[in-house]
Coordinates of C-alpha atoms in Angstrom, one line a residue:
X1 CA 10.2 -18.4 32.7
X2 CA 8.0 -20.9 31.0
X3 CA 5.9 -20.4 27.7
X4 CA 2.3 -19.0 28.6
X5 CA 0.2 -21.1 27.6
X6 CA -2.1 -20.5 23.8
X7 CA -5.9 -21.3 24.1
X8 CA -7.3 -24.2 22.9
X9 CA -9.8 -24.6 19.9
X10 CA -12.6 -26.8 21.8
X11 CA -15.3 -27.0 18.9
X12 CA -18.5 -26.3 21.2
X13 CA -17.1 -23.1 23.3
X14 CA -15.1 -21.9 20.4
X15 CA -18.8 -21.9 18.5
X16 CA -19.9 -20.1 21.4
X17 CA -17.2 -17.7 21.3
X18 CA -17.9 -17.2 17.8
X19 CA -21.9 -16.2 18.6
X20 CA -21.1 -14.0 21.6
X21 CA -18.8 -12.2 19.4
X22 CA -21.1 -11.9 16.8
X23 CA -24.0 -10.7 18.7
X24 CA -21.7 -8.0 20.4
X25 CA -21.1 -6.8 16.5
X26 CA -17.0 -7.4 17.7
X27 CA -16.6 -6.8 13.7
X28 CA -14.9 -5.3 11.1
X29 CA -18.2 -3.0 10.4
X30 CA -18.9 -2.7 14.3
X31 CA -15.3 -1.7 15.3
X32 CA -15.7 1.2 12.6
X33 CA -19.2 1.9 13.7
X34 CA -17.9 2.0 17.3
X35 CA -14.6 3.7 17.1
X36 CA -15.1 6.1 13.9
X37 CA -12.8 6.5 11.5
X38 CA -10.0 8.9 12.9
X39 CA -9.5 6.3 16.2
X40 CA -10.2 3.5 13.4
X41 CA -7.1 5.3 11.7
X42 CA -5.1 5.6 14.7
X43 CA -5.3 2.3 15.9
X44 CA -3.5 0.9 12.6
X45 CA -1.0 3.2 13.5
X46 CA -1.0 1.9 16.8
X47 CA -2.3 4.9 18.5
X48 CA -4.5 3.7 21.2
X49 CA -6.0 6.8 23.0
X50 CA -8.7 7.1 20.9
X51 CA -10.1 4.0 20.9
X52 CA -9.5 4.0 24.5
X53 CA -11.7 6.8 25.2
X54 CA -14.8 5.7 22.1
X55 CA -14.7 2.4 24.6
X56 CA -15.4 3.9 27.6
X57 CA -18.9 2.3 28.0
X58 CA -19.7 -1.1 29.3
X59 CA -21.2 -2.4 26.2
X60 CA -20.6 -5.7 25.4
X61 CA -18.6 -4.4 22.2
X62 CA -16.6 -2.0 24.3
X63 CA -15.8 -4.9 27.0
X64 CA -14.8 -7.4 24.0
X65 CA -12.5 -4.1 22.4
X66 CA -10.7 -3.1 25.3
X67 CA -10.0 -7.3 26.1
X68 CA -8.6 -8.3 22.8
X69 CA -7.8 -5.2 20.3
X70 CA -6.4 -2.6 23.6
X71 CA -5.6 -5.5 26.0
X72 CA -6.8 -3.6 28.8
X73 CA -8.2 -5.9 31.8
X74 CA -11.6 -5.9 32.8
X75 CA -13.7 -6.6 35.5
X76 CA -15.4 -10.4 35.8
X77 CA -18.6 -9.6 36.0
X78 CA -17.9 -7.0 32.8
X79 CA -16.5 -10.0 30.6
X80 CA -19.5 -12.6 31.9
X81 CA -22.1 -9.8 30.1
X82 CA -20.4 -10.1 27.1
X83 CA -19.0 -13.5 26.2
X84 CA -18.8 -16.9 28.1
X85 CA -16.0 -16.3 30.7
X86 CA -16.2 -20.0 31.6
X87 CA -15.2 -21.2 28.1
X88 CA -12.7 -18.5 27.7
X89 CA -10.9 -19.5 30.9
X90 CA -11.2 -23.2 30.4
X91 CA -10.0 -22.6 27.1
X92 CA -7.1 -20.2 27.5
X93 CA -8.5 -17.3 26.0
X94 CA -8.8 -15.6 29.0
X95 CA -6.8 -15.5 32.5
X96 CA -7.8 -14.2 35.5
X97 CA -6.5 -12.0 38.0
X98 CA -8.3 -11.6 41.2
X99 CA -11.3 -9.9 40.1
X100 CA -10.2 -8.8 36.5
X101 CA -9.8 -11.0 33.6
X102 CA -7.4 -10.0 31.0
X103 CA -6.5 -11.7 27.0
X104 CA -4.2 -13.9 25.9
X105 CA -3.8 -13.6 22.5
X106 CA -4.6 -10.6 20.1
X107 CA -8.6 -11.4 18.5
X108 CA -9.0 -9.2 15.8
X109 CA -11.9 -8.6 13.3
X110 CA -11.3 -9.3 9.6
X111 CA -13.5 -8.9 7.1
X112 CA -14.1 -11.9 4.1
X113 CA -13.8 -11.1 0.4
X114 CA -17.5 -11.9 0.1
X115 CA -18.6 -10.1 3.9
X116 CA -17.8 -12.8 6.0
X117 CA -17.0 -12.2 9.4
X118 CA -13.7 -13.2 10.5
X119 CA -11.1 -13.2 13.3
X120 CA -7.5 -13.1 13.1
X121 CA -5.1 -14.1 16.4
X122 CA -2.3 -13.6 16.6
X123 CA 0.4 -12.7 19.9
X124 CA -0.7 -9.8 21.8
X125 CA 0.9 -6.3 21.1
X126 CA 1.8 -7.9 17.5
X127 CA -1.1 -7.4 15.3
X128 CA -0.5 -4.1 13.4
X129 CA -2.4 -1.3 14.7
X130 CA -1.9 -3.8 18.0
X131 CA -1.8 -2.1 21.7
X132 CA 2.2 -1.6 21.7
X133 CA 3.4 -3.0 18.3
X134 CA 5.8 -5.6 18.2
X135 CA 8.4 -2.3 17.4
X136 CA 7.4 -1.3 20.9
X137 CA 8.6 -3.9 22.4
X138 CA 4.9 -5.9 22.3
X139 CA 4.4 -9.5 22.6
X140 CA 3.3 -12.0 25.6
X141 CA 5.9 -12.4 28.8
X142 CA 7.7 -15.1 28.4
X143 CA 7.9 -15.3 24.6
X144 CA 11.3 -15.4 22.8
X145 CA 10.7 -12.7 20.1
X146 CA 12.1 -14.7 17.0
X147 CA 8.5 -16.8 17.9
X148 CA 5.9 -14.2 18.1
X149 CA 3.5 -14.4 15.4
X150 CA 2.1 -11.3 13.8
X151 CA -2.0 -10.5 12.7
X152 CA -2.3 -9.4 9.4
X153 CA -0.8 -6.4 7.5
X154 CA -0.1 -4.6 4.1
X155 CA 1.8 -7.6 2.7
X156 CA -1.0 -10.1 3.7
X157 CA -4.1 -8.1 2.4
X158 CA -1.6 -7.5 -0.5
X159 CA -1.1 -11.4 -0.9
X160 CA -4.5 -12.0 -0.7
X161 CA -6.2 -9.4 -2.4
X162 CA -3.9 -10.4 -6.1
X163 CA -4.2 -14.6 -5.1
X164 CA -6.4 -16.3 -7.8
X165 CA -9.6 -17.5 -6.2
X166 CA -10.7 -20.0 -8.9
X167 CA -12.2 -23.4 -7.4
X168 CA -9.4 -25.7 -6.8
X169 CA -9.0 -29.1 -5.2
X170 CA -5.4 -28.4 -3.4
X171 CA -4.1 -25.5 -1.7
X172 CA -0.7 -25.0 0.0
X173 CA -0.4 -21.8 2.5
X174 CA 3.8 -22.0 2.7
X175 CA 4.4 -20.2 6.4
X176 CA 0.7 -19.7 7.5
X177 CA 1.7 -17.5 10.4
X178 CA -1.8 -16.3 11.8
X179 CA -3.5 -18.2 9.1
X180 CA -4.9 -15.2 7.1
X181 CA -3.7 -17.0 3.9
X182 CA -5.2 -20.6 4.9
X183 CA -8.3 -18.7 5.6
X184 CA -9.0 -17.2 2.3
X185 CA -7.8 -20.7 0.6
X186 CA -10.5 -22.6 2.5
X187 CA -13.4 -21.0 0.8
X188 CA -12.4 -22.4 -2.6
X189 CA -9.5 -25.4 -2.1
X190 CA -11.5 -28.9 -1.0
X191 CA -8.4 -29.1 0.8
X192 CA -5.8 -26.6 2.3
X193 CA -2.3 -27.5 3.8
X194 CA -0.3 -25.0 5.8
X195 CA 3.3 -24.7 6.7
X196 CA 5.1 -22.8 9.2
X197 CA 8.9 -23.2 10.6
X198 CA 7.2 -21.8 13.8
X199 CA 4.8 -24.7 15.9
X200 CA 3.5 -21.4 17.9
X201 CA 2.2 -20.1 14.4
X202 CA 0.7 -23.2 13.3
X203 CA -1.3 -22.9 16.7
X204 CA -2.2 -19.9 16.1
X205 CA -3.0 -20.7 12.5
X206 CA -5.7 -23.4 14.2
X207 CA -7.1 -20.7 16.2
X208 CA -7.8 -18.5 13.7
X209 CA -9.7 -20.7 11.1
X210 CA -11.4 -22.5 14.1
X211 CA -12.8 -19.0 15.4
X212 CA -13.1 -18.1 12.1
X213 CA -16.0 -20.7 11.3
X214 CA -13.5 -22.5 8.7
X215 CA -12.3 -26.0 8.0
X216 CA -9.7 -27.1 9.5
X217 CA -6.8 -27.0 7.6
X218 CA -3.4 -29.7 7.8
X219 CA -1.0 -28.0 9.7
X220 CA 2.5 -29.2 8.8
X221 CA 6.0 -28.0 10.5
X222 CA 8.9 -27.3 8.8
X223 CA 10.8 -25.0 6.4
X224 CA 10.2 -24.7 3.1
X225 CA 8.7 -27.2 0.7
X226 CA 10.0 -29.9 3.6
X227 CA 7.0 -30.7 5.0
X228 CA 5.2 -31.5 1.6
X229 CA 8.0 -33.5 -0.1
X230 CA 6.7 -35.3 -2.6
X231 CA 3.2 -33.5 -2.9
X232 CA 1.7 -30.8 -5.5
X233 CA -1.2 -28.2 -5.1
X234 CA -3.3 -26.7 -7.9
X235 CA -2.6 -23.3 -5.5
X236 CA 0.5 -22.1 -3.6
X237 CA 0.4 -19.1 -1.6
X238 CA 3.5 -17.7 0.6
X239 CA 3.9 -14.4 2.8
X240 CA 7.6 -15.6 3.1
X241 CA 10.0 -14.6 6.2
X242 CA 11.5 -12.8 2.6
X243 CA 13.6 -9.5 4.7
X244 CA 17.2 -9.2 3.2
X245 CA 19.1 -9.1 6.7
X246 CA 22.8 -10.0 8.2
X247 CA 21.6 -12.9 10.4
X248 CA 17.7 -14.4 11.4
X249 CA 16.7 -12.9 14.6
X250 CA 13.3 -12.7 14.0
X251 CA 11.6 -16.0 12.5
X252 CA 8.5 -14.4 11.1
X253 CA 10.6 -12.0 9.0
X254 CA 14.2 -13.1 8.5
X255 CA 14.7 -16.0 6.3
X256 CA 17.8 -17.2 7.4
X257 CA 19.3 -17.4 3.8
X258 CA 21.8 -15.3 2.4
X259 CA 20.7 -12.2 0.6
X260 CA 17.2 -12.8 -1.3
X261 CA 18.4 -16.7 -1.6
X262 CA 15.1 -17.8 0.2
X263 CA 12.6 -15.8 -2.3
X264 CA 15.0 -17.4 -4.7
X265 CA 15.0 -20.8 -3.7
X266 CA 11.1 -20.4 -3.3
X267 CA 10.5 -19.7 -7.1
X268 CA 13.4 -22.1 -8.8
X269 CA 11.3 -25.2 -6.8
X270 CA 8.1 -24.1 -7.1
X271 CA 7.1 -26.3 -10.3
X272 CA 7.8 -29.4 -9.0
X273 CA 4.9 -28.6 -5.9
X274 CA 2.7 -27.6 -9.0
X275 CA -0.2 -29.5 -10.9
X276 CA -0.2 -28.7 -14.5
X277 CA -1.9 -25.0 -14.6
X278 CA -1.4 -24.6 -10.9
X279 CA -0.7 -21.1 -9.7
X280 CA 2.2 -20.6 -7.2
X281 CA 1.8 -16.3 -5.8
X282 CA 4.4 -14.8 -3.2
X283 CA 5.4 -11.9 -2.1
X284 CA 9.4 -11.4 -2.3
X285 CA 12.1 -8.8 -1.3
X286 CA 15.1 -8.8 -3.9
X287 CA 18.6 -7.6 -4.5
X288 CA 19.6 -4.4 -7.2
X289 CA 23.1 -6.4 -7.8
X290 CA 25.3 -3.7 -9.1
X291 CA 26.1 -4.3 -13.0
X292 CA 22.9 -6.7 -13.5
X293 CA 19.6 -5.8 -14.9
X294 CA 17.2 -6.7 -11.4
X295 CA 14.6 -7.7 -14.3
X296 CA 17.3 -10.6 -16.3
X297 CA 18.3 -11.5 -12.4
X298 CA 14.4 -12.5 -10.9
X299 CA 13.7 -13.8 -14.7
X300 CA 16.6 -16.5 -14.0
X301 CA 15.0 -17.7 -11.3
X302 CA 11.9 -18.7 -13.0
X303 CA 11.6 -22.8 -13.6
X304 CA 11.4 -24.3 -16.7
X305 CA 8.3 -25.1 -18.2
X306 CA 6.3 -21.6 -16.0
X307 CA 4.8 -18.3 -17.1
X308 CA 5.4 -15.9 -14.5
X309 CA 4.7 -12.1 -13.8
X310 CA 6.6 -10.2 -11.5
X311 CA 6.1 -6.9 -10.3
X312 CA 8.2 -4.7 -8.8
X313 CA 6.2 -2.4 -6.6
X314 CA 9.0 -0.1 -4.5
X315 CA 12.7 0.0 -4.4
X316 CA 14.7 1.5 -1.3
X317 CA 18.4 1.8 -1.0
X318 CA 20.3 0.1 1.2
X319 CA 20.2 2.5 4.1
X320 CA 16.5 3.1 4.1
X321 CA 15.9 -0.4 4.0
X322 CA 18.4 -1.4 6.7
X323 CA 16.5 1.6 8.5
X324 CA 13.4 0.3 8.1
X325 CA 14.0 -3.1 9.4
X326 CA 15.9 -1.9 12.2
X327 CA 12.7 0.1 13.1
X328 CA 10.4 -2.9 12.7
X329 CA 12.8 -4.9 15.4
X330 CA 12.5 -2.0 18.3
X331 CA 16.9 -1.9 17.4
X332 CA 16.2 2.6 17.5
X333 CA 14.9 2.0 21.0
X334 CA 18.5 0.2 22.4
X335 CA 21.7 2.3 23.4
X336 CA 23.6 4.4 20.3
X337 CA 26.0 2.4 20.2
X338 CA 24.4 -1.1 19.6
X339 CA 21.9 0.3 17.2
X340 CA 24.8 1.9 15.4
X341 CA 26.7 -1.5 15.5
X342 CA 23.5 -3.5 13.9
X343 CA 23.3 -0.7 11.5
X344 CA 26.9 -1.0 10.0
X345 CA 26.2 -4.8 9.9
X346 CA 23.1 -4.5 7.4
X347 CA 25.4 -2.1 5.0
X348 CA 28.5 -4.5 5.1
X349 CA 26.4 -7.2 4.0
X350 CA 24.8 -5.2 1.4
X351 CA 28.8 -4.0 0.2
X352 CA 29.6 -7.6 0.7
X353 CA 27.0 -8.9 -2.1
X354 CA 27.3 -5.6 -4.5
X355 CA 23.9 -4.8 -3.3
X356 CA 23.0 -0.8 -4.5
X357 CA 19.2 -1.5 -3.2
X358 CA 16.3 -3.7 -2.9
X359 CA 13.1 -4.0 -4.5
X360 CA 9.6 -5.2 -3.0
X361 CA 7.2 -6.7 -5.1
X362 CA 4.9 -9.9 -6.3
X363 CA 5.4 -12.9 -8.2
X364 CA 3.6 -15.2 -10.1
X365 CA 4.0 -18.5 -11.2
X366 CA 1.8 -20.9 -13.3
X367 CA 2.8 -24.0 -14.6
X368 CA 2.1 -24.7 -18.0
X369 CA 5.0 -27.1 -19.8
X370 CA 5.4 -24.3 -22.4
X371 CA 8.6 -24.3 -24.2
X372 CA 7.6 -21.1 -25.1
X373 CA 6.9 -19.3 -21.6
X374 CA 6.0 -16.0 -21.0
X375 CA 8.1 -14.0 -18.4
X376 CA 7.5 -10.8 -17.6
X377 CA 8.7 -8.7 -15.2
X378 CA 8.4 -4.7 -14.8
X379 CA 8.2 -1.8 -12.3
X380 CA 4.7 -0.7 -11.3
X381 CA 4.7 1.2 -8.6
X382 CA 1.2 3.1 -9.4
X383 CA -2.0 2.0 -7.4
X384 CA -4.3 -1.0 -8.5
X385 CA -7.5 -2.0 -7.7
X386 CA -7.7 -4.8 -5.4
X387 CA -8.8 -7.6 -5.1
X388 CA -6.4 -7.7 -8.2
X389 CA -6.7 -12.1 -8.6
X390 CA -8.9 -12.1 -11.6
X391 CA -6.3 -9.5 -13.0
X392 CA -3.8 -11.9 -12.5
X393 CA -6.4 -15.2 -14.4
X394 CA -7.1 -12.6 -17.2
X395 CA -2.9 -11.8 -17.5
X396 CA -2.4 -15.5 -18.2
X397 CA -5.4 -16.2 -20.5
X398 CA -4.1 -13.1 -23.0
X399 CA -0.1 -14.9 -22.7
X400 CA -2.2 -18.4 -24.0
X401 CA -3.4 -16.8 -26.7
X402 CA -0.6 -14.5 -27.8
X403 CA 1.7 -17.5 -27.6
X404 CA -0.8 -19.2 -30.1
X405 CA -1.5 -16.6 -32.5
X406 CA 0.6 -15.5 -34.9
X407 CA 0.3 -12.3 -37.0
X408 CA -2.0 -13.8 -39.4
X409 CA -4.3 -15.4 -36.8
X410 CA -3.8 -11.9 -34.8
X411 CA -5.6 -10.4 -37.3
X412 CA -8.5 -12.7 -37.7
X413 CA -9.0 -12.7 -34.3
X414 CA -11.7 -10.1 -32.3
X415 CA -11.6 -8.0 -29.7
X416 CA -13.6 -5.7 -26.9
X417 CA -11.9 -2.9 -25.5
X418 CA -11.5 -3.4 -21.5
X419 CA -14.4 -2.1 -19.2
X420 CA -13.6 1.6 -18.4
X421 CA -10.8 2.5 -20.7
X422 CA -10.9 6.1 -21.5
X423 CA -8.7 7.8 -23.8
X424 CA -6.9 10.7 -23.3
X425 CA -5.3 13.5 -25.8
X426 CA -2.4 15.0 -24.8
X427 CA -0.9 18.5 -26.4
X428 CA -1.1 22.2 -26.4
X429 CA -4.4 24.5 -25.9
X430 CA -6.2 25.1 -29.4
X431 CA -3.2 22.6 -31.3
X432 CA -5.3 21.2 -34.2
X433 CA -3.8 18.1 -33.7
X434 CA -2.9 16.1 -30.0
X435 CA 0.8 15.4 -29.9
X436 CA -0.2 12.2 -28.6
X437 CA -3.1 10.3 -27.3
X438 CA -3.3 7.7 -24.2
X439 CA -5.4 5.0 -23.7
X440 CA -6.1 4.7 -19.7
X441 CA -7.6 1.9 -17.7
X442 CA -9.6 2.6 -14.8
X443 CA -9.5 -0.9 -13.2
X444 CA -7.2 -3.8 -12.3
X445 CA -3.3 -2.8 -13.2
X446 CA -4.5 0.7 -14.0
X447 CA -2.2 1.0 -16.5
X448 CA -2.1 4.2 -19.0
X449 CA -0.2 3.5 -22.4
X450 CA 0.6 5.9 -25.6
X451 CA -0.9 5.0 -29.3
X452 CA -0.8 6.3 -32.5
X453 CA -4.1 7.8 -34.1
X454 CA -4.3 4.5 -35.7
X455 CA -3.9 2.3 -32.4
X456 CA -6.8 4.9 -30.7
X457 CA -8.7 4.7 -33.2
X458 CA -8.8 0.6 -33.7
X459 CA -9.3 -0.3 -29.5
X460 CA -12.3 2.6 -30.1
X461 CA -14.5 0.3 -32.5
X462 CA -13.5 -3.1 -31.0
X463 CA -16.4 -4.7 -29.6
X464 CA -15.9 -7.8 -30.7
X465 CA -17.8 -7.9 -34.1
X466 CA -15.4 -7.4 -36.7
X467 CA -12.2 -9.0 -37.4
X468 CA -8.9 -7.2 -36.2
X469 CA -8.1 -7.0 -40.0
X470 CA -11.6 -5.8 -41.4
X471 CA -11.2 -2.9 -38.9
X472 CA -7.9 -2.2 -39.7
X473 CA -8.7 -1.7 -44.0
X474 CA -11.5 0.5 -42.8
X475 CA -9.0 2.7 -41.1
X476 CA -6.8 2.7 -43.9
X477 CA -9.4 3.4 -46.1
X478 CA -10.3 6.6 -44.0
X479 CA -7.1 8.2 -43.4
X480 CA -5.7 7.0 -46.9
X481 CA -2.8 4.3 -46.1
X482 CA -1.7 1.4 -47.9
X483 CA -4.3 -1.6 -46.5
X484 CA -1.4 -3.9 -46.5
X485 CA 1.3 -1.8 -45.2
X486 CA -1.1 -1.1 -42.2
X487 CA -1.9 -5.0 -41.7
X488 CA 2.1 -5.3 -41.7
X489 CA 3.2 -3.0 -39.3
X490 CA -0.4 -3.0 -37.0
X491 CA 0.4 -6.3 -35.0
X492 CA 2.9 -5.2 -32.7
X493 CA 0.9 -2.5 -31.7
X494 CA -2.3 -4.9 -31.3
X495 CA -0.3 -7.8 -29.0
X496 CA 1.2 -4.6 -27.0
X497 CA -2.5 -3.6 -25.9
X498 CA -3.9 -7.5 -25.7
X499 CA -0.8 -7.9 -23.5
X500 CA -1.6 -5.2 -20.9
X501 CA -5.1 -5.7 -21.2
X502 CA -6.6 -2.7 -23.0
X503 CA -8.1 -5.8 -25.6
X504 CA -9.8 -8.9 -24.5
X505 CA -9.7 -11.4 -27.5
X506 CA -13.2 -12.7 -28.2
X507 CA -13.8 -16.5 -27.9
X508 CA -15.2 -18.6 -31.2

């Protein structure tokens, strides 16, 4: 059976794609508006029969729905009333069937960081929330499954909710897939390249920015950093194929390296594809290697001369990761015995590398020829407030200038306590005194920390007139201490809360 065919990106129709679409409100606000939340809520889970019956009019919204989110045929004369069903035919957005006309590809409605209205395509039954689910066996006829190419999901609203989004001149997307990355990089990179292993992703890459209303980016195949040997970005983004499995069935997932060697490799030749203060942000699986610390292991990886932050947001153990993966592939839909078979291969590769479980996470590079880097990495598996990038800018301003100030210049330094940190005491009812008080951040990381009476007390007056030190005699003046023994044992305490941005230092 031969490859159906992808549509084509024609500049004109795809602009009149673009306004029928938008004057049928085939949004992100008109979907909800349409479907309501609960069939809103069902459809991510890939329950269709609610949307089915909220899109049981002949509205041009309903028509475009049932076409490209339900892939559900319709009528001719129903698609002509609500897009240009010559284009779409012409172009390959369409086929048609006698009197029906039914989708190609999977159209979905995204909405921008700033309320654009976007589109993402992607291989019919393979967006999440999609009309089957790629677990249900969903994709185009004709389509080897290690090719489909998936909308966008947790990890790529993850990705790009925590990507920096300062102005920048170069931006690599490393394995685009449906573009969502390249997308977001266009509206501040002059110019975006984007990779794939996959040519049918790439494709699909072009259709999304082009019905998107974006540039068009480079599309490059290849694996890897291959296709831009020799090049460097100010940016690097990457939803990597980063699942720990025994084999690579399934391109847009499975890496083909051994264990988390891919996520690996990813990190350890990332600085040489960097400008000097050029970000590199993926998202990575990784092994728990019985008798190492996963913290020292992902710290290895990082290249000489890069801050990084990593962030460990969920660890499984072996068998419910091998379970979950197995789920995401359809394998709990084949005979027992097959399913059983796959199953014992994911555990005797996990025995076979001493791997106890694996964590999920983020990490970030940014190259700054330091021989003094900052590397942190550490478990946070609480919510945070997306979009989460200027989290990320503000993380590596505060390593800049704890890496230039020493205790002395710490304490002639100012500060402002971050917006909404509240403070709260913890101890018995009707205990004179709390047995401890914590400091609590209601945006970005969301972090909650313990101080002293001191440390409380200190972040409470810092609003960036007085000098760390001047504040800190005042305190020791009021609760009787030694002034200089409190200046000596104060500055740990005071890099702790700059670090995890409770205190902003003021500029000059």
């Amino acid at each position: 059976m031969s490859t159906p065919r992808l549509p084509d990106a024609d500049p004109t129709r795809t602009a009149r794609l673009r306004e029928s679409l938008l004057a049928a409100a085939f949004t992100a606000d008109g979907l909800l508006d349409l479907l309501g939340a609960p069939a809103y809520a069902a459809l991510a889970r890939s329950e269709t029969v609610p949307a089915l019956r909220a899109t049981r009019g002949d509205g041009p919204l309903e028509t475009l729905t049932r076409l490209f989110l339900l892939q559900c045929p319709v009528s001719y004369d129903r698609a002509a009333a609500a897009l240009p069903v010559a284009d779409c035919l012409a172009d390959g957005w369409l086929v048609r069937d006698g009197d029906e006309v039914r989708a190609t590809v999977d159209v979905r409605p995204y909405g921008g960081p700033d309320g654009q209205d976007w589109w993402i395509v992607s291989d019919l039954g393979c967006a999440v929330g999609g009309a089957g689910g790629i677990a249900g066996g969903g994709g185009p006829a004709g389509v080897d499954r290690s090719e489909l190419v998936l909308g966008v999901g947790g990890a790529s609203t993850t990705l790009a909710g925590i990507t920096v989004r300062t102005p920048v001149g170069s931006a690599l997307d490393l394995g685009t897939g449906s573009g969502i990355q390249a997308l977001h990089a266009a509206q501040h990179a002059t110019k975006v390249t984007a990779t794939d292993l996959n040519p049918r992703a790439l494709h699909i890459a072009r259709l999304t920015l082009a019905l998107s209303g974006a540039p068009e980016a480079d599309l490059r195949q290849g694996s890897l950093f291959e296709p831009v040997a020799g090049e460097t970005f100010d940016l690097i983004v990457s939803n990597p194929p980063f699942v720990i499995s025994p084999g690579a069935r399934l391109t847009y997932r499975d890496g083909g390296m051994g264990g988390d060697d891919l996520c690996r490799t990813l990190v350890q030749n990332s600085a040489d594809r960097l400008n000097d203060g050029g970000h590199c942000q993926l998202l990575a699986n990784w092994q728990h290697v019985e008798g190492e610390d996963w913290r020292e292991r992902l710290s290895s990886w990082v290249p000489r001369g890069c801050d990084a932050w990593i962030v460990q947001r969920e660890v499984q153990d072996i068998a419910q990761y091998a379970e979950l993966w197995l789920r995401d592939a359809g394998d709990h839909r084949t005979a027992p015995e097959e399913y059983a078979a796959r199953y014992d291969a994911w555990l005797a590769e996990f025995e076979a590398r001493k791997t106890k479980g694996v964590g999920f996470g983020w990490i970030t590079l940014r190259k700054t020829g330091s021989d003094r880097p900052s590397v942190i990495a550490e478990e946070w598996p609480h919510p945070v407030e997306q979009p989460l990038g200027p989290s990320v800018t503000a993380h590596f301003e505060r390593q800049d200038f704890l890496r230039s100030h020493d205790d002395a210049a710490l304490l002639a330094a100012r500060f402002t306590l971050a917006d909404e940190v509240v403070q709260e005491q913890v101890g018995l009812p009707g205990a004179e005194d709390p047995e401890h008080v914590v400091l609590r951040q209601n945006r970005g990381m969301r972090r909650a920390t313990k101080v002293d009476t001191v440390g409380a007390g200190f972040a409470g007056v810092c609003d960036g007139t007085l000098p760390a030190g001047r504040i800190l005699d005042a305190i020791a003046q009021l609760v009787g201490e030694d002034a200089v023994l409190l200046r000596d044992r104060t500055p740990d305490s005071i890099r702790t809360l700059v670090e995890q941005g409770f205190l902003s230092p003021v500029g000059d």
